[in-house]
């Protein structure tokens, strides 16, 4: 059976957590032993093991990056596509900040489920997307208060 309906529920709950800052509301979507691989540069990325660590990372990256912008707009570029216990999609995100250029990049995301729970989440970025993020952080990060740099 396709995992797309479960993905859709998760995606809606994620956006609600962004609005409410209640990351524990996402706990039922993740297996206790889930792993998240965020292939981003420097302080943005890494691998996170276990539900608590993944949820903590979500809060950290939203507070330290996304919330520094005036707006965050998501777009679906391709998918979602089911493949057994996994769901794949390619999406885009546009950030805006007064007096700064927009930042736009795309990423691929794969969610693998064990039953109804996400056991692995992986975000992948093309080299051009990583370069755009790094350049933006170098040029505008201090002004937006990121408090970190990219390596």
PDB file of C-alpha atoms in Angstrom:
ATOM      1  CA  UNK A   1       0.000   0.000   0.000  1.00  0.00           C
ATOM      2  CA  UNK A   2       1.241   3.483  -0.909  1.00  0.00           C
ATOM      3  CA  UNK A   3       2.763   5.578   1.857  1.00  0.00           C
ATOM      4  CA  UNK A   4       1.760   8.836   0.142  1.00  0.00           C
ATOM      5  CA  UNK A   5      -1.312   9.394   2.380  1.00  0.00           C
ATOM      6  CA  UNK A   6       0.904   9.046   5.474  1.00  0.00           C
ATOM      7  CA  UNK A   7       3.413  11.456   3.926  1.00  0.00           C
ATOM      8  CA  UNK A   8       0.648  14.003   3.258  1.00  0.00           C
ATOM      9  CA  UNK A   9      -0.448  13.813   6.922  1.00  0.00           C
ATOM     10  CA  UNK A  10       3.146  14.245   8.055  1.00  0.00           C
ATOM     11  CA  UNK A  11       3.748  17.211   5.732  1.00  0.00           C
ATOM     12  CA  UNK A  12       0.638  18.984   7.043  1.00  0.00           C
ATOM     13  CA  UNK A  13       1.660  18.277  10.642  1.00  0.00           C
ATOM     14  CA  UNK A  14       5.172  19.577   9.927  1.00  0.00           C
ATOM     15  CA  UNK A  15       3.816  22.877   8.635  1.00  0.00           C
ATOM     16  CA  UNK A  16       1.576  23.144  11.697  1.00  0.00           C
ATOM     17  CA  UNK A  17       4.643  22.561  13.905  1.00  0.00           C
ATOM     18  CA  UNK A  18       6.425  25.354  12.028  1.00  0.00           C
ATOM     19  CA  UNK A  19       3.514  27.675  12.880  1.00  0.00           C
ATOM     20  CA  UNK A  20       3.002  26.500  16.475  1.00  0.00           C
ATOM     21  CA  UNK A  21       6.619  25.653  17.394  1.00  0.00           C
ATOM     22  CA  UNK A  22       5.248  22.430  18.936  1.00  0.00           C
ATOM     23  CA  UNK A  23       7.709  19.882  17.592  1.00  0.00           C
ATOM     24  CA  UNK A  24       6.478  17.155  19.923  1.00  0.00           C
ATOM     25  CA  UNK A  25       3.295  17.078  17.845  1.00  0.00           C
ATOM     26  CA  UNK A  26       5.420  15.356  15.175  1.00  0.00           C
ATOM     27  CA  UNK A  27       6.585  12.586  17.517  1.00  0.00           C
ATOM     28  CA  UNK A  28       3.879  10.089  16.437  1.00  0.00           C
ATOM     29  CA  UNK A  29       5.110  10.303  12.847  1.00  0.00           C
ATOM     30  CA  UNK A  30       8.628   9.114  13.700  1.00  0.00           C
ATOM     31  CA  UNK A  31       9.862   5.726  14.799  1.00  0.00           C
ATOM     32  CA  UNK A  32      11.883   5.826  18.004  1.00  0.00           C
ATOM     33  CA  UNK A  33      14.981   4.744  16.040  1.00  0.00           C
ATOM     34  CA  UNK A  34      14.482   7.091  13.093  1.00  0.00           C
ATOM     35  CA  UNK A  35      17.448   8.621  11.289  1.00  0.00           C
ATOM     36  CA  UNK A  36      17.551  11.934   9.453  1.00  0.00           C
ATOM     37  CA  UNK A  37      20.314  12.771   6.993  1.00  0.00           C
ATOM     38  CA  UNK A  38      20.361  16.451   6.058  1.00  0.00           C
ATOM     39  CA  UNK A  39      23.005  16.913   3.371  1.00  0.00           C
ATOM     40  CA  UNK A  40      23.599  20.597   4.028  1.00  0.00           C
ATOM     41  CA  UNK A  41      26.830  22.501   4.641  1.00  0.00           C
ATOM     42  CA  UNK A  42      28.237  23.441   8.028  1.00  0.00           C
ATOM     43  CA  UNK A  43      25.886  23.994  10.930  1.00  0.00           C
ATOM     44  CA  UNK A  44      22.854  23.349   8.718  1.00  0.00           C
ATOM     45  CA  UNK A  45      23.394  19.695   8.109  1.00  0.00           C
ATOM     46  CA  UNK A  46      24.345  16.389   9.586  1.00  0.00           C
ATOM     47  CA  UNK A  47      22.916  13.049  10.555  1.00  0.00           C
ATOM     48  CA  UNK A  48      20.552  12.738  13.479  1.00  0.00           C
ATOM     49  CA  UNK A  49      19.623   9.497  15.195  1.00  0.00           C
ATOM     50  CA  UNK A  50      16.476   8.901  17.195  1.00  0.00           C
ATOM     51  CA  UNK A  51      13.153  10.690  17.356  1.00  0.00           C
ATOM     52  CA  UNK A  52      14.197  13.196  20.046  1.00  0.00           C
ATOM     53  CA  UNK A  53      17.356  14.216  18.201  1.00  0.00           C
ATOM     54  CA  UNK A  54      15.478  14.665  14.908  1.00  0.00           C
ATOM     55  CA  UNK A  55      12.770  16.799  16.521  1.00  0.00           C
ATOM     56  CA  UNK A  56      15.431  18.857  18.299  1.00  0.00           C
ATOM     57  CA  UNK A  57      17.193  19.461  14.995  1.00  0.00           C
ATOM     58  CA  UNK A  58      13.956  20.643  13.385  1.00  0.00           C
ATOM     59  CA  UNK A  59      13.521  23.269  16.103  1.00  0.00           C
ATOM     60  CA  UNK A  60      17.173  24.305  15.916  1.00  0.00           C
ATOM     61  CA  UNK A  61      17.234  24.778  12.144  1.00  0.00           C
ATOM     62  CA  UNK A  62      13.858  26.544  12.047  1.00  0.00           C
ATOM     63  CA  UNK A  63      14.851  28.933  14.847  1.00  0.00           C
ATOM     64  CA  UNK A  64      18.369  29.495  13.534  1.00  0.00           C
ATOM     65  CA  UNK A  65      17.578  29.806   9.835  1.00  0.00           C
ATOM     66  CA  UNK A  66      13.983  29.759   8.585  1.00  0.00           C
ATOM     67  CA  UNK A  67      12.598  32.128  11.226  1.00  0.00           C
ATOM     68  CA  UNK A  68      15.266  34.707  10.330  1.00  0.00           C
ATOM     69  CA  UNK A  69      13.378  35.391   7.106  1.00  0.00           C
ATOM     70  CA  UNK A  70      10.119  37.293   6.650  1.00  0.00           C
ATOM     71  CA  UNK A  71       8.571  34.537   4.544  1.00  0.00           C
ATOM     72  CA  UNK A  72       9.124  30.875   3.697  1.00  0.00           C
ATOM     73  CA  UNK A  73       7.249  29.562   0.652  1.00  0.00           C
ATOM     74  CA  UNK A  74       7.287  25.893  -0.327  1.00  0.00           C
ATOM     75  CA  UNK A  75       6.640  24.489  -3.789  1.00  0.00           C
ATOM     76  CA  UNK A  76       6.304  20.956  -5.080  1.00  0.00           C
ATOM     77  CA  UNK A  77       8.450  20.438  -8.182  1.00  0.00           C
ATOM     78  CA  UNK A  78       8.008  16.678  -8.708  1.00  0.00           C
ATOM     79  CA  UNK A  79       6.238  13.846  -6.922  1.00  0.00           C
ATOM     80  CA  UNK A  80       5.365  12.669  -4.461  1.00  0.00           C
ATOM     81  CA  UNK A  81       6.138   9.230  -5.810  1.00  0.00           C
ATOM     82  CA  UNK A  82       5.738   5.999  -3.848  1.00  0.00           C
ATOM     83  CA  UNK A  83       8.273   3.205  -4.085  1.00  0.00           C
ATOM     84  CA  UNK A  84       7.449   0.374  -1.701  1.00  0.00           C
ATOM     85  CA  UNK A  85       7.804   1.730   1.846  1.00  0.00           C
ATOM     86  CA  UNK A  86       9.319   5.008   0.647  1.00  0.00           C
ATOM     87  CA  UNK A  87       8.050   8.312  -0.693  1.00  0.00           C
ATOM     88  CA  UNK A  88      10.207  10.589  -2.846  1.00  0.00           C
ATOM     89  CA  UNK A  89       9.623  14.186  -3.868  1.00  0.00           C
ATOM     90  CA  UNK A  90      11.483  17.210  -5.145  1.00  0.00           C
ATOM     91  CA  UNK A  91      10.515  20.532  -3.686  1.00  0.00           C
ATOM     92  CA  UNK A  92      11.605  24.123  -3.662  1.00  0.00           C
ATOM     93  CA  UNK A  93      11.715  26.734  -0.954  1.00  0.00           C
ATOM     94  CA  UNK A  94      11.867  30.508  -1.324  1.00  0.00           C
ATOM     95  CA  UNK A  95      12.870  32.734   1.574  1.00  0.00           C
ATOM     96  CA  UNK A  96      12.418  36.498   1.593  1.00  0.00           C
ATOM     97  CA  UNK A  97      13.813  39.176   3.885  1.00  0.00           C
ATOM     98  CA  UNK A  98      13.382  42.953   3.673  1.00  0.00           C
ATOM     99  CA  UNK A  99      16.328  44.598   1.962  1.00  0.00           C
ATOM    100  CA  UNK A 100      17.828  41.268   0.924  1.00  0.00           C
ATOM    101  CA  UNK A 101      17.536  39.227  -2.261  1.00  0.00           C
ATOM    102  CA  UNK A 102      15.341  36.155  -2.209  1.00  0.00           C
ATOM    103  CA  UNK A 103      16.968  32.813  -1.529  1.00  0.00           C
ATOM    104  CA  UNK A 104      15.543  29.929  -3.569  1.00  0.00           C
ATOM    105  CA  UNK A 105      16.750  26.360  -3.812  1.00  0.00           C
ATOM    106  CA  UNK A 106      15.432  22.895  -4.500  1.00  0.00           C
ATOM    107  CA  UNK A 107      15.955  19.639  -2.662  1.00  0.00           C
ATOM    108  CA  UNK A 108      14.991  16.003  -2.953  1.00  0.00           C
ATOM    109  CA  UNK A 109      13.466  14.303   0.038  1.00  0.00           C
ATOM    110  CA  UNK A 110      12.979  10.590   0.629  1.00  0.00           C
ATOM    111  CA  UNK A 111      10.983   9.260   3.563  1.00  0.00           C
ATOM    112  CA  UNK A 112      11.123   5.563   4.404  1.00  0.00           C
ATOM    113  CA  UNK A 113       8.424   4.111   6.605  1.00  0.00           C
ATOM    114  CA  UNK A 114       8.279   1.153   8.961  1.00  0.00           C
ATOM    115  CA  UNK A 115       4.548   0.630   9.182  1.00  0.00           C
ATOM    116  CA  UNK A 116       3.067   4.079   9.780  1.00  0.00           C
ATOM    117  CA  UNK A 117       6.222   5.641  11.260  1.00  0.00           C
ATOM    118  CA  UNK A 118       9.110   7.313   9.449  1.00  0.00           C
ATOM    119  CA  UNK A 119      12.273   5.337  10.053  1.00  0.00           C
ATOM    120  CA  UNK A 120      14.542   7.278   7.688  1.00  0.00           C
ATOM    121  CA  UNK A 121      14.331  10.800   6.278  1.00  0.00           C
ATOM    122  CA  UNK A 122      16.934  12.035   3.802  1.00  0.00           C
ATOM    123  CA  UNK A 123      17.249  15.476   2.218  1.00  0.00           C
ATOM    124  CA  UNK A 124      19.585  15.781  -0.767  1.00  0.00           C
ATOM    125  CA  UNK A 125      20.725  18.952  -2.506  1.00  0.00           C
ATOM    126  CA  UNK A 126      22.374  19.475  -5.870  1.00  0.00           C
ATOM    127  CA  UNK A 127      25.817  21.136  -5.725  1.00  0.00           C
ATOM    128  CA  UNK A 128      24.315  24.341  -7.202  1.00  0.00           C
ATOM    129  CA  UNK A 129      21.798  24.544  -4.346  1.00  0.00           C
ATOM    130  CA  UNK A 130      24.494  24.078  -1.725  1.00  0.00           C
ATOM    131  CA  UNK A 131      26.644  26.739  -3.410  1.00  0.00           C
ATOM    132  CA  UNK A 132      23.706  29.182  -3.450  1.00  0.00           C
ATOM    133  CA  UNK A 133      22.986  28.579   0.246  1.00  0.00           C
ATOM    134  CA  UNK A 134      26.649  28.981   1.197  1.00  0.00           C
ATOM    135  CA  UNK A 135      26.988  32.216  -0.805  1.00  0.00           C
ATOM    136  CA  UNK A 136      23.796  33.630   0.708  1.00  0.00           C
ATOM    137  CA  UNK A 137      24.890  32.835   4.264  1.00  0.00           C
ATOM    138  CA  UNK A 138      28.326  34.360   3.676  1.00  0.00           C
ATOM    139  CA  UNK A 139      26.843  37.552   2.251  1.00  0.00           C
ATOM    140  CA  UNK A 140      23.684  38.004   4.347  1.00  0.00           C
ATOM    141  CA  UNK A 141      23.964  35.645   7.307  1.00  0.00           C
ATOM    142  CA  UNK A 142      25.336  38.155   9.808  1.00  0.00           C
ATOM    143  CA  UNK A 143      22.697  40.737   8.909  1.00  0.00           C
ATOM    144  CA  UNK A 144      19.950  38.164   9.358  1.00  0.00           C
ATOM    145  CA  UNK A 145      21.429  37.012  12.665  1.00  0.00           C
ATOM    146  CA  UNK A 146      22.225  33.433  11.748  1.00  0.00           C
ATOM    147  CA  UNK A 147      25.029  33.293  14.328  1.00  0.00           C
ATOM    148  CA  UNK A 148      26.962  30.689  12.332  1.00  0.00           C
ATOM    149  CA  UNK A 149      28.871  30.401   9.111  1.00  0.00           C
ATOM    150  CA  UNK A 150      29.225  27.725   6.489  1.00  0.00           C
ATOM    151  CA  UNK A 151      32.467  25.830   6.062  1.00  0.00           C
TER     152      UNK A 151
END
